[in-house]
Coordinates of C-alpha atoms in Angstrom, one line a residue:
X187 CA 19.8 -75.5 -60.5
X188 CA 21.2 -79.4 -60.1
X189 CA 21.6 -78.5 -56.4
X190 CA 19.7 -76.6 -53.4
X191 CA 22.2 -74.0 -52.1
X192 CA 21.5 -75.7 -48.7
X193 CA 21.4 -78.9 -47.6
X194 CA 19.9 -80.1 -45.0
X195 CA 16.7 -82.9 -43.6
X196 CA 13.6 -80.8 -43.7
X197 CA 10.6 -81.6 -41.8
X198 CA 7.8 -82.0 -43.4
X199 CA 5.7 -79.5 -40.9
X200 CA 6.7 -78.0 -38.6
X201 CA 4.6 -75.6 -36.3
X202 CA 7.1 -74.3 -34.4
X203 CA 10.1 -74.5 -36.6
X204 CA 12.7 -73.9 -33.8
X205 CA 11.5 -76.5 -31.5
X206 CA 11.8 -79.6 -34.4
X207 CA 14.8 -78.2 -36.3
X208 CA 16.9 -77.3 -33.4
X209 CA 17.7 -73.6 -34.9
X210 CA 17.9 -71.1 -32.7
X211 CA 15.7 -68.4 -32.3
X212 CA 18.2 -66.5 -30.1
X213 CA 20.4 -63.8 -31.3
X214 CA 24.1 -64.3 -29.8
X215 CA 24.7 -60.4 -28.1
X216 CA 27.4 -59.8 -30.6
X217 CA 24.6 -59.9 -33.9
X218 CA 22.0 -57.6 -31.8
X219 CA 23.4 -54.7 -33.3
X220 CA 22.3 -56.0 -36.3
X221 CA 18.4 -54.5 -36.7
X222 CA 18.2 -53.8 -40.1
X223 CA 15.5 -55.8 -42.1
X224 CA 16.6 -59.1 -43.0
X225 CA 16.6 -62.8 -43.7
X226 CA 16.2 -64.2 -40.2
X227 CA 12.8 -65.0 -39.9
X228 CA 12.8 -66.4 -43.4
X229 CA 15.7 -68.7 -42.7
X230 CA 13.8 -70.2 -39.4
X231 CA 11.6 -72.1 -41.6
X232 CA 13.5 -75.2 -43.4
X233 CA 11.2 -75.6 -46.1
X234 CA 11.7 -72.5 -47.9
X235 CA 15.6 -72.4 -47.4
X236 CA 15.7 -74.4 -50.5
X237 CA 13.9 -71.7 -52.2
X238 CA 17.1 -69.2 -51.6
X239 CA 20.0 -69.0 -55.0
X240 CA 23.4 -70.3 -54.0
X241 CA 25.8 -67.5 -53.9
X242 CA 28.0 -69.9 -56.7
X243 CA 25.4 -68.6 -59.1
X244 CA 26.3 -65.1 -59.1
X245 CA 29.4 -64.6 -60.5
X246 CA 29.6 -60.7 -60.6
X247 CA 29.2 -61.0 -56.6
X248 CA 31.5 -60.8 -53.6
X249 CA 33.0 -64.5 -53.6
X250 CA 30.4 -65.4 -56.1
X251 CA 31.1 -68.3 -58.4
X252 CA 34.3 -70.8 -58.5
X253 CA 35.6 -68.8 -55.2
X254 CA 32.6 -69.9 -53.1
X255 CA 32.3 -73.3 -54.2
X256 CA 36.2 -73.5 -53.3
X257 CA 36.0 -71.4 -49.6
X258 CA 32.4 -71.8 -48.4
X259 CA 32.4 -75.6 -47.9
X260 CA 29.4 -78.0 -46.0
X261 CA 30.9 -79.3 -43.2
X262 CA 34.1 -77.2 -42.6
X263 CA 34.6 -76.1 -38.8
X264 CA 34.6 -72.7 -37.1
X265 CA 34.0 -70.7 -33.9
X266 CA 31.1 -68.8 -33.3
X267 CA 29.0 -66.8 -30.7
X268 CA 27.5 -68.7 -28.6
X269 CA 23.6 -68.2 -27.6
X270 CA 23.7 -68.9 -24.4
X271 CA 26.6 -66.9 -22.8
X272 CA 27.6 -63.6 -23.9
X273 CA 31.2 -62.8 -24.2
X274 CA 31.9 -66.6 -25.4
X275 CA 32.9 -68.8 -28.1
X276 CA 32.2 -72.5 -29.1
X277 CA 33.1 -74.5 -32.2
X278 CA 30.6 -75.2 -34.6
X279 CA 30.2 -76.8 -38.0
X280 CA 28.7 -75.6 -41.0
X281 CA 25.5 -77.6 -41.6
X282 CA 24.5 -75.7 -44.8
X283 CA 24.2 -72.4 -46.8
X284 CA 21.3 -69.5 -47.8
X285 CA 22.7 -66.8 -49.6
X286 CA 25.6 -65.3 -47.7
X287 CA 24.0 -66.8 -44.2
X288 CA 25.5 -70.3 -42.8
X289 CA 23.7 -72.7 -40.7
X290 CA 26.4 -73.9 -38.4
X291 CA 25.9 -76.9 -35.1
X292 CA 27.7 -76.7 -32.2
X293 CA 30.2 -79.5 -31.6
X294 CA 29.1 -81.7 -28.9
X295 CA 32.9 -82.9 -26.4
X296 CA 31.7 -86.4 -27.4
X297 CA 31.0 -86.2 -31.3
X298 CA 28.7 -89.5 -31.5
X299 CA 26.3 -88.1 -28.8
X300 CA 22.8 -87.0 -30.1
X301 CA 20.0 -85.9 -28.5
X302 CA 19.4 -81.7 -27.8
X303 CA 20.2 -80.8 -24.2
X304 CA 20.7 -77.5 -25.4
X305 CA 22.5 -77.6 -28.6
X306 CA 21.7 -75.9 -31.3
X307 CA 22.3 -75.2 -34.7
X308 CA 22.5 -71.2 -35.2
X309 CA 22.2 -68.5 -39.0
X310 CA 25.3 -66.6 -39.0
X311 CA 26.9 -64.1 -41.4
X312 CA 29.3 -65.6 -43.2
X313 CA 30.8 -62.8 -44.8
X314 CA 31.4 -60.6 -41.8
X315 CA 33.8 -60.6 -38.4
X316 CA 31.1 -62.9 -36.9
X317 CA 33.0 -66.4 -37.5
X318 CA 36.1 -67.5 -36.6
X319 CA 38.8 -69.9 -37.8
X320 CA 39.5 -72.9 -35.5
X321 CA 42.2 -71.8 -32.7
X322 CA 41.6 -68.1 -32.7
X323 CA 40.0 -68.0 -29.5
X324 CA 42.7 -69.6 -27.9
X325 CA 44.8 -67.2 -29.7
X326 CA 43.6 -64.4 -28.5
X327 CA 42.8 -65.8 -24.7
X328 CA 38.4 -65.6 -25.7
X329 CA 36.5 -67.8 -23.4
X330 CA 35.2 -70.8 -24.9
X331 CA 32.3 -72.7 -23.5
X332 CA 30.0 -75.4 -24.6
X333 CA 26.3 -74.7 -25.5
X334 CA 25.4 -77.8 -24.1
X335 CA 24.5 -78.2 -20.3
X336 CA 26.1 -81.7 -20.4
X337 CA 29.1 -80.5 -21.4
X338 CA 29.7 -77.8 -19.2
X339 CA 29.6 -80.4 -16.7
X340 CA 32.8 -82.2 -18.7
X341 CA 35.6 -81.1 -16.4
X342 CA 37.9 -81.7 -19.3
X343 CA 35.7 -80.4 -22.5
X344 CA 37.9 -78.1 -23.8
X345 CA 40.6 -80.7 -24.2
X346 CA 38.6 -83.9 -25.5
X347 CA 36.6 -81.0 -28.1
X348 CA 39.9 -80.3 -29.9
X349 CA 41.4 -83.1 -30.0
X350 CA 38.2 -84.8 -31.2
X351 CA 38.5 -81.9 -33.9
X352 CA 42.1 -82.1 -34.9
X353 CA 41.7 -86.2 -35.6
X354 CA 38.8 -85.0 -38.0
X355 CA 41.3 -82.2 -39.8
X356 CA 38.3 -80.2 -41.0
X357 CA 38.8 -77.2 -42.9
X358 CA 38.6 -73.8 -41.5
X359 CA 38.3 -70.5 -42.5
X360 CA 40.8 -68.6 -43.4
X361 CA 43.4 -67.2 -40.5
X362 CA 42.3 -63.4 -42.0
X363 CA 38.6 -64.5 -42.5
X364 CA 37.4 -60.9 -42.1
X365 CA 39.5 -59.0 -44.1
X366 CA 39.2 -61.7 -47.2
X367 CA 35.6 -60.9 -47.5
X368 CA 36.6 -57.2 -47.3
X369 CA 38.6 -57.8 -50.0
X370 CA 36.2 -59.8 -51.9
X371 CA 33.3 -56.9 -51.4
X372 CA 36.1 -54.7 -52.5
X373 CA 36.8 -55.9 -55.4
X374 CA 34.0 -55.1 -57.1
X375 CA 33.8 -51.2 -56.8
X376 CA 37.1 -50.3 -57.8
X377 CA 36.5 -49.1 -61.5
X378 CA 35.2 -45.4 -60.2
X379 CA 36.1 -43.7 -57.2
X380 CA 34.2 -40.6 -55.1
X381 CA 34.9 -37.3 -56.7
X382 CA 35.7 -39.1 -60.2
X383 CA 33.9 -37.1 -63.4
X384 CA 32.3 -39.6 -65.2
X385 CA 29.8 -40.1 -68.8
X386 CA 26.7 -41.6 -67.2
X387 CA 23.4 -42.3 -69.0
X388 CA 20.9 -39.5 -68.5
X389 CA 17.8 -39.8 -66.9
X390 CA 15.9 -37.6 -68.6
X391 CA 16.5 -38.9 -71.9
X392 CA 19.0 -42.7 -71.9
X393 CA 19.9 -41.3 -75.8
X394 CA 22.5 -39.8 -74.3
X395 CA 25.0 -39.3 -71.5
X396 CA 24.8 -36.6 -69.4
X397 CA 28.2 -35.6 -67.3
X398 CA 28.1 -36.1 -63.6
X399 CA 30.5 -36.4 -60.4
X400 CA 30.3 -39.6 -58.5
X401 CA 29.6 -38.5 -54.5
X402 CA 29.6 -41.6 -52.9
X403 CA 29.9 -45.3 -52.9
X404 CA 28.7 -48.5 -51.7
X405 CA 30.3 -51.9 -52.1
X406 CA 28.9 -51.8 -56.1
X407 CA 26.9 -49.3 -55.9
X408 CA 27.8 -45.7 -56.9
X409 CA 26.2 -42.2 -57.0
X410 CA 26.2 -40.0 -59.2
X411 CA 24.9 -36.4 -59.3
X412 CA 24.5 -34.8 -62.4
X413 CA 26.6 -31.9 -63.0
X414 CA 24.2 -29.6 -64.8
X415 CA 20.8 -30.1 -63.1
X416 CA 18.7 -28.3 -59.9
X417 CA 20.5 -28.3 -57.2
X418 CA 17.7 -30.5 -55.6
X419 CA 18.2 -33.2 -58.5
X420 CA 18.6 -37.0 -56.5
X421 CA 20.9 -37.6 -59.3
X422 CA 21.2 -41.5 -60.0
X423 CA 22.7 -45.2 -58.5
X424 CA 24.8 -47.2 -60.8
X425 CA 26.1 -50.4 -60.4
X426 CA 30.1 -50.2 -60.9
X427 CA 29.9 -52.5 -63.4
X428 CA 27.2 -51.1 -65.2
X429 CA 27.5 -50.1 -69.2
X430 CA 25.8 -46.9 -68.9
X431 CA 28.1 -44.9 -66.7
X432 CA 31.7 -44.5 -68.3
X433 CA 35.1 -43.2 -67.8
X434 CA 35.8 -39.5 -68.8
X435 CA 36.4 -38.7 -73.1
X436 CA 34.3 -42.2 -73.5
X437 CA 31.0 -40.6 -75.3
X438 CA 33.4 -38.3 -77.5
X439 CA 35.4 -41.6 -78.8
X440 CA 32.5 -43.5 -79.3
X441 CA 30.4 -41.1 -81.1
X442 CA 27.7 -40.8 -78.9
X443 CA 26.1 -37.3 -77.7
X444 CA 26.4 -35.9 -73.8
X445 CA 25.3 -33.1 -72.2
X446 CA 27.4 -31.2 -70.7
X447 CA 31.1 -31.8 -72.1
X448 CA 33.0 -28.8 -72.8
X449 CA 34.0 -28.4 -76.6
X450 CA 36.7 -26.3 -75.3
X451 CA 38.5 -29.0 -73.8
X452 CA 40.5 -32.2 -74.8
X453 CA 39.2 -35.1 -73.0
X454 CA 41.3 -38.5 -73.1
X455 CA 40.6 -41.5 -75.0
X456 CA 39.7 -43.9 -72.0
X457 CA 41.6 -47.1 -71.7
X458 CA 40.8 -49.8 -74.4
X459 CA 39.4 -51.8 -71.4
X460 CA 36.3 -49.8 -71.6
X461 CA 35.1 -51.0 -74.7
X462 CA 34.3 -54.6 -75.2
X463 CA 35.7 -56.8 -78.0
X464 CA 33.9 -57.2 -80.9
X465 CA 33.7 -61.0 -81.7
X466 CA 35.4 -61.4 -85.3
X467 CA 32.3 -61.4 -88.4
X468 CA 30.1 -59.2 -86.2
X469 CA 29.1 -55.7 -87.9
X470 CA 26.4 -53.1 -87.5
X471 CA 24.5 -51.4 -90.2
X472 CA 21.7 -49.0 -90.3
X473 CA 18.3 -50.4 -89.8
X474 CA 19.4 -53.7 -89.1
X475 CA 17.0 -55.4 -86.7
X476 CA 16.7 -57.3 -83.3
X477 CA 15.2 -58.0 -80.4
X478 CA 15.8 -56.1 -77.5
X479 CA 15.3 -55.6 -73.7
X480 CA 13.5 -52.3 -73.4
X481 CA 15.4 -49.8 -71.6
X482 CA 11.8 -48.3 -70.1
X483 CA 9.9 -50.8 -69.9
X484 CA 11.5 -53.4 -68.0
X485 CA 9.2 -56.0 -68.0
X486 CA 8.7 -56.0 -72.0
X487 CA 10.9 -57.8 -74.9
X488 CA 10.4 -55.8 -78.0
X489 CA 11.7 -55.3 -81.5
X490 CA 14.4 -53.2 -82.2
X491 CA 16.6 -51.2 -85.1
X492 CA 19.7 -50.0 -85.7
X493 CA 19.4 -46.2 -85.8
X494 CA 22.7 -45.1 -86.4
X495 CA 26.4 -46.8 -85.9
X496 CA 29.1 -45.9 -84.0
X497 CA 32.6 -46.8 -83.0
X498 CA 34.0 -49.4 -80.8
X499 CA 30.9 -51.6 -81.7
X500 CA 28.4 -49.4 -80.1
X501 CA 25.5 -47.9 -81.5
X502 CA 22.0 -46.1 -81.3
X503 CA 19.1 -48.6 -80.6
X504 CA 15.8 -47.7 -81.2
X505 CA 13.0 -49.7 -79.9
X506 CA 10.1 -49.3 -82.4
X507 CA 10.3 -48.9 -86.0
X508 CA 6.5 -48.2 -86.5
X509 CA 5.7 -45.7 -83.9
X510 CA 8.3 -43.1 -84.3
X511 CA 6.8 -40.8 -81.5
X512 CA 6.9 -44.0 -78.6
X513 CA 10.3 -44.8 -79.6
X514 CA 12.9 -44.7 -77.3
X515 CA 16.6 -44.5 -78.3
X516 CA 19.3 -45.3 -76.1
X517 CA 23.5 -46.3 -77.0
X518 CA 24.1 -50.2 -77.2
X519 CA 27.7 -52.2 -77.9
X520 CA 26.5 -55.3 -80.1
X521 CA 27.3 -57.5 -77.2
X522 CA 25.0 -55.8 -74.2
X523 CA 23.0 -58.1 -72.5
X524 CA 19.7 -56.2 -73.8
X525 CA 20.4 -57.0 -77.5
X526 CA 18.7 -60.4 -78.5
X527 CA 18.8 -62.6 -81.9
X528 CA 15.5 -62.5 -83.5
X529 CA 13.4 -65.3 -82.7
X530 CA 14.8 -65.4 -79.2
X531 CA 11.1 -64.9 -78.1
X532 CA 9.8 -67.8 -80.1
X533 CA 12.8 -69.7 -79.0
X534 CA 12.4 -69.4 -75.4
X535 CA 8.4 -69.3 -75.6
X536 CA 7.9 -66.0 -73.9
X537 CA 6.3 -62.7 -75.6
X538 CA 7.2 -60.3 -78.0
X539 CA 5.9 -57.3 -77.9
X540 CA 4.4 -57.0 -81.5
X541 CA 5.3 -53.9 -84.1
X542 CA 2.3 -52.2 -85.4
X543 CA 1.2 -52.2 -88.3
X544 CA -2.1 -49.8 -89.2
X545 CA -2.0 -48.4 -85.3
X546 CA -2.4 -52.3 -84.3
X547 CA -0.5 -55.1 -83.7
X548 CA 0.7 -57.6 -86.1
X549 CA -0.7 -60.5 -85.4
X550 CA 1.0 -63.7 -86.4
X551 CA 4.4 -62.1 -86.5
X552 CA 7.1 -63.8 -88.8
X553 CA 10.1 -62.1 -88.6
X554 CA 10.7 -63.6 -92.3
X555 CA 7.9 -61.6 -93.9
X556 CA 8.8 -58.5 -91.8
X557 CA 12.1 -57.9 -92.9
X558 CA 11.4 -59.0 -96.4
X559 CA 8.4 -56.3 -96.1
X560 CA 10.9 -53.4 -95.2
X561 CA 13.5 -54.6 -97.1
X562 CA 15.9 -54.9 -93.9
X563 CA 18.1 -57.2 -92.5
X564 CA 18.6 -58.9 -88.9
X565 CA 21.4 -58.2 -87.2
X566 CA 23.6 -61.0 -87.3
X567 CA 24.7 -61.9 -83.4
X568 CA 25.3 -65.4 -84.5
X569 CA 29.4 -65.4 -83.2
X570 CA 28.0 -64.1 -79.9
X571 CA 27.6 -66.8 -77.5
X572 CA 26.0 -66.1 -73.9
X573 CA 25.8 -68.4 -71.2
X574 CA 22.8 -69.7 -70.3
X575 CA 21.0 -68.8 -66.4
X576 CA 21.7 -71.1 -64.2
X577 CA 18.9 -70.0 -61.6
X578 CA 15.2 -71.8 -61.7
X579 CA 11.9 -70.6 -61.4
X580 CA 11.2 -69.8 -57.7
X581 CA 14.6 -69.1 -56.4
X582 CA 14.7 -65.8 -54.1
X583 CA 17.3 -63.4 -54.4
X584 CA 18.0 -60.0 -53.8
X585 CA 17.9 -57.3 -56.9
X586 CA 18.0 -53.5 -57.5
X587 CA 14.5 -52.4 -58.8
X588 CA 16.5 -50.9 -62.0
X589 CA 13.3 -47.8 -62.1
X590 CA 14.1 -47.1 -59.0
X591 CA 17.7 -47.9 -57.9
X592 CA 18.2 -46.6 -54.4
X593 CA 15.6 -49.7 -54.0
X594 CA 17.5 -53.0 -52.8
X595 CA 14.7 -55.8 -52.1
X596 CA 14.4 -59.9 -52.3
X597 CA 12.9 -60.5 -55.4
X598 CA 12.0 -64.6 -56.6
X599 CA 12.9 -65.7 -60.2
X600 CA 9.6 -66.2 -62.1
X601 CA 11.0 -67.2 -65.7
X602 CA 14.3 -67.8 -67.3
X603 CA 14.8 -67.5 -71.2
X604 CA 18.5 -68.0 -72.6
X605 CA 21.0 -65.6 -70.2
X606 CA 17.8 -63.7 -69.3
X607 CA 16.4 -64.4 -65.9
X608 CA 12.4 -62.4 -65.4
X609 CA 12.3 -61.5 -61.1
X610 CA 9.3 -60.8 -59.2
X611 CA 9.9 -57.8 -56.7
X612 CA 8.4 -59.3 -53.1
X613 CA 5.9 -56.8 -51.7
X614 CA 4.6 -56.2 -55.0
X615 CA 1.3 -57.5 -56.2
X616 CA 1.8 -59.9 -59.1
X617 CA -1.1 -58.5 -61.3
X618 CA 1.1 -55.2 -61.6
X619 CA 3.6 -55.6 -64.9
X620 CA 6.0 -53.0 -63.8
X621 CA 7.0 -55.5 -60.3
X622 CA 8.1 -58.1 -63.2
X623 CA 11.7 -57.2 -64.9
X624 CA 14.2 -59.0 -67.3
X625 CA 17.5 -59.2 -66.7
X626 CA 20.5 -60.7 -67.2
X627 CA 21.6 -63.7 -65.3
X628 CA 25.1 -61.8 -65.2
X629 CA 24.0 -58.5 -64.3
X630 CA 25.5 -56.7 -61.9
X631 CA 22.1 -55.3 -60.4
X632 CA 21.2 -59.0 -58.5
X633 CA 22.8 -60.5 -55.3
X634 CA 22.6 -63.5 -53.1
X635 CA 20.3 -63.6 -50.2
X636 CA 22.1 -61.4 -47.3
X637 CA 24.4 -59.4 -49.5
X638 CA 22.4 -56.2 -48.4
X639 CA 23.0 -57.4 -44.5
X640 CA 27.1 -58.2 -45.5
X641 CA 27.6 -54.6 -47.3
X642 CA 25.0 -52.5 -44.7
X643 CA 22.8 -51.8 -47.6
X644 CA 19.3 -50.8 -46.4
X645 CA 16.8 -54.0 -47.1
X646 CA 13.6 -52.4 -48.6
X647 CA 11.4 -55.1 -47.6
X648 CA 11.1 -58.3 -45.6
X649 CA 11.2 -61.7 -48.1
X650 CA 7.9 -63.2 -48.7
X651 CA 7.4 -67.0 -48.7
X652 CA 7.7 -69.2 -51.7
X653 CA 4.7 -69.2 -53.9
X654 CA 4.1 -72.7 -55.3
X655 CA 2.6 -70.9 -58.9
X656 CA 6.3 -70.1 -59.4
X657 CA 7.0 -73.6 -60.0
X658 CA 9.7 -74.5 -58.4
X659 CA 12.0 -77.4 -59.0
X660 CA 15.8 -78.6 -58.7
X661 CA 16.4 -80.6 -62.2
X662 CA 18.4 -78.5 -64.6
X663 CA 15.6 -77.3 -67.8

């Protein structure tokens, strides 16, 4: 990262954060609803604010990317709950970002005065009905009144506040504030809808697709329940975005087997959308190899083979040449996000897991002598160009535990390799290989800080603190 996603003085210690940071510890009576686990006692401790990704980084989310470096601006004025009178509104300016949460000051009537007498700074929800733009309390006749006892005292505050504001000309939110982020958390579950038959990757063996019926969703994520297992089956959560659940007649054009299709009945060719370009001088033989994610093991990089092509630039990947009976096969298009150059371990100085050779294996591994030993060829992704992660080691997110997907926890970015980002799942001991998992820095499974609090999404755990063997730092690598 070239930039903490908040910015703000920290203190160096501070025992009681509230009392030396002026953030408030009280909860305005319009967020008490709001029980769920969540950031909040995280975010009271300045130090490890700087620890949280900037939502700019995550360009599959709500507002991620280019739209929040453009809306969610430092320093841009709005009106808020205020602490210490229900039912009432005061101006406040955004001091700084975590996640989805902003760190907002009251305004003062005289805008030079300093000291506390009462103010405060205050964590909001950005992306909810919780802030307002400037003027729509007067708008819509809501009592404003200062947080500051001094203030209060100001026959005249209201009058010297906004006009003190308007020679500033800060920006504002949006006049429709709350229905932009709607829109924005919107946006991104609109490829399937409930009810919808869809191709989704089976559980019991990711080969192949099994068909299923899509019962509910939320913000990205979708359900689906297979539609030819017990009754009692949990079925599975996708992301919308994800490239293993398709649109109906996708398995049949792309050659790839599914359980459950009818052979008695026509299914459509999905729209071309649905199938990634190819980039021009990329093909895909038999037994060409790679290195892939594994689709099981999440935590491991291993070698991989081309079992058999199909069309559209998909094909059957299988994860182990050597050991036919551990090998898992599951249906790749040549530009997933799993599918690696060879070498990419080496390059990025993180481990392969080795073939075997003899039932062990193969120490000092050259990809040179392997494929001139089998007589194959590596699969040439040279005219596919990623983007590299933008995120550091130590930066705390939120992720879907991919095993386990109805799990939605903060998770801290241990390692980074190429567009490949390696999170730590918080709660989980660090000795345990299965809390680690690779992923891509794109993927639609991992969220800013708050997102679960801004979509109602059940957070599975409280975030831990920063651990300083994650070594953290700001500089760019």
């Amino acid at each position: 990262m070239s930039q903490t996603s908040v910015s703000m003085p920290l203190n160096q210690s501070t025992p009681s954060a509230s009392a030396e940071t002026g953030i408030s510890e009280e909860i305005p009576p319009q967020l008490k609803q709001q029980e769920m686990i969540n950031w909040n006692e995280y975010l009271v401790k300045t130090l490890d604010v700087q620890w949280i990704c900037g939502v700019e980084y995550f360009r599959n989310a709500p507002l991620g990317g280019s739209k929040w470096q453009k809306y969610a601006k430092h320093g841009m004025v709005m009106e808020v709950p205020n602490p210490k009178m229900e039912s009432t509104y005061w101006p406040a300016i955004v001091f700084g970002f975590a996640g989805y949460n902003a760190l907002v000051e009251f305004v003062r009537v005289d805008p030079n005065e300093r000291g506390s007498d009462g103010v405060r700074k205050l964590w909001i929800p950005f992306l909810s009905n919780v802030p307002k733009p400037l003027g729509y309390c007067l708008k819509n006749q809501i009592l404003l009144y200062p947080v500051s006892k001094k203030d209060q005292q100001d026959p005249n505050f209201l009058e010297k506040t906004y006009l003190s504001l308007a020679e500033r000309d800060l920006p504002t939110l949006k006049p429709n504030h709350w229905e932009y982020c709607l829109e924005q958390i919107k946006s991104t579950g609109k490829r399937f809808k409930v009810n919808e038959v869809v191709e989704a990757l089976d559980k019991l063996n990711c080969g192949r697709n099994r068909m299923g019926l899509v019962t509910m969703t939320l913000a990205n994520r979708i359900h689906v329940q297979y539609l030819d297992l017990n009754e009692d089956d949990e079925g599975f959560w996708f992301s919308q975005q994800s490239e293993h659940v398709h649109k109906l007649g996708w398995s049949h054009a792309v050659g790839s087997g599914i359980v459950g299709a009818r052979s008695s009945i026509a299914y459509p060719l999905p729209d071309l959308s649905e199938f990634p370009l190819v980039p021009t001088g990329v093909s895909v033989e038999a037994t060409d190899m790679f290195e892939m994610r594994h689709p099981v093991l999440l935590h491991t990089i291993c070698v991989g083979f081309v079992i058999e092509p199909l069309r559209f630039g998909y094909f059957v990947a299988g994860t182990d040449w050597t050991r036919p009976d551990k090998c898992v096969k599951i249906v790749m298009h040549v530009t997933s996000d799993y599918i690696l150059p060879i070498n990419f371990c080496r390059k990025h100085n993180i481990d392969l897991k080795l073939p075997m050779k003899d039932g062990k294996p193969i120490m000092n591994f050259s990809w040179r002598k392997y494929l001139a030993e089998l007589g194959f060829k590596a699969l040439n992704l040279s005219a596919i160009k990623k983007e590299p992660a933008r995120f550091t080691k130590g930066c705390k997110l939120e992720a879907v535990d991919l095993k386990q997907p109805t799990y939605l926890g903060p998770a801290t970015v241990t390692d980074f390799a190429g567009h490949l980002i390696q999170i730590h799942f918080d709660r989980c001991p660090r000795t345990q290989e299965s809390s680690f998992q690779w992923v891509s820095a794109e993927s639609p499974d991992i969220y800013p800080a708050c997102y679960s609090q801004a979509v109602g999404h059940k957070l599975a755990c409280k975030p831990e603190r920063p651990n300083p063997a994650d070594l953290f730092y700001l500089a760019d690598r």
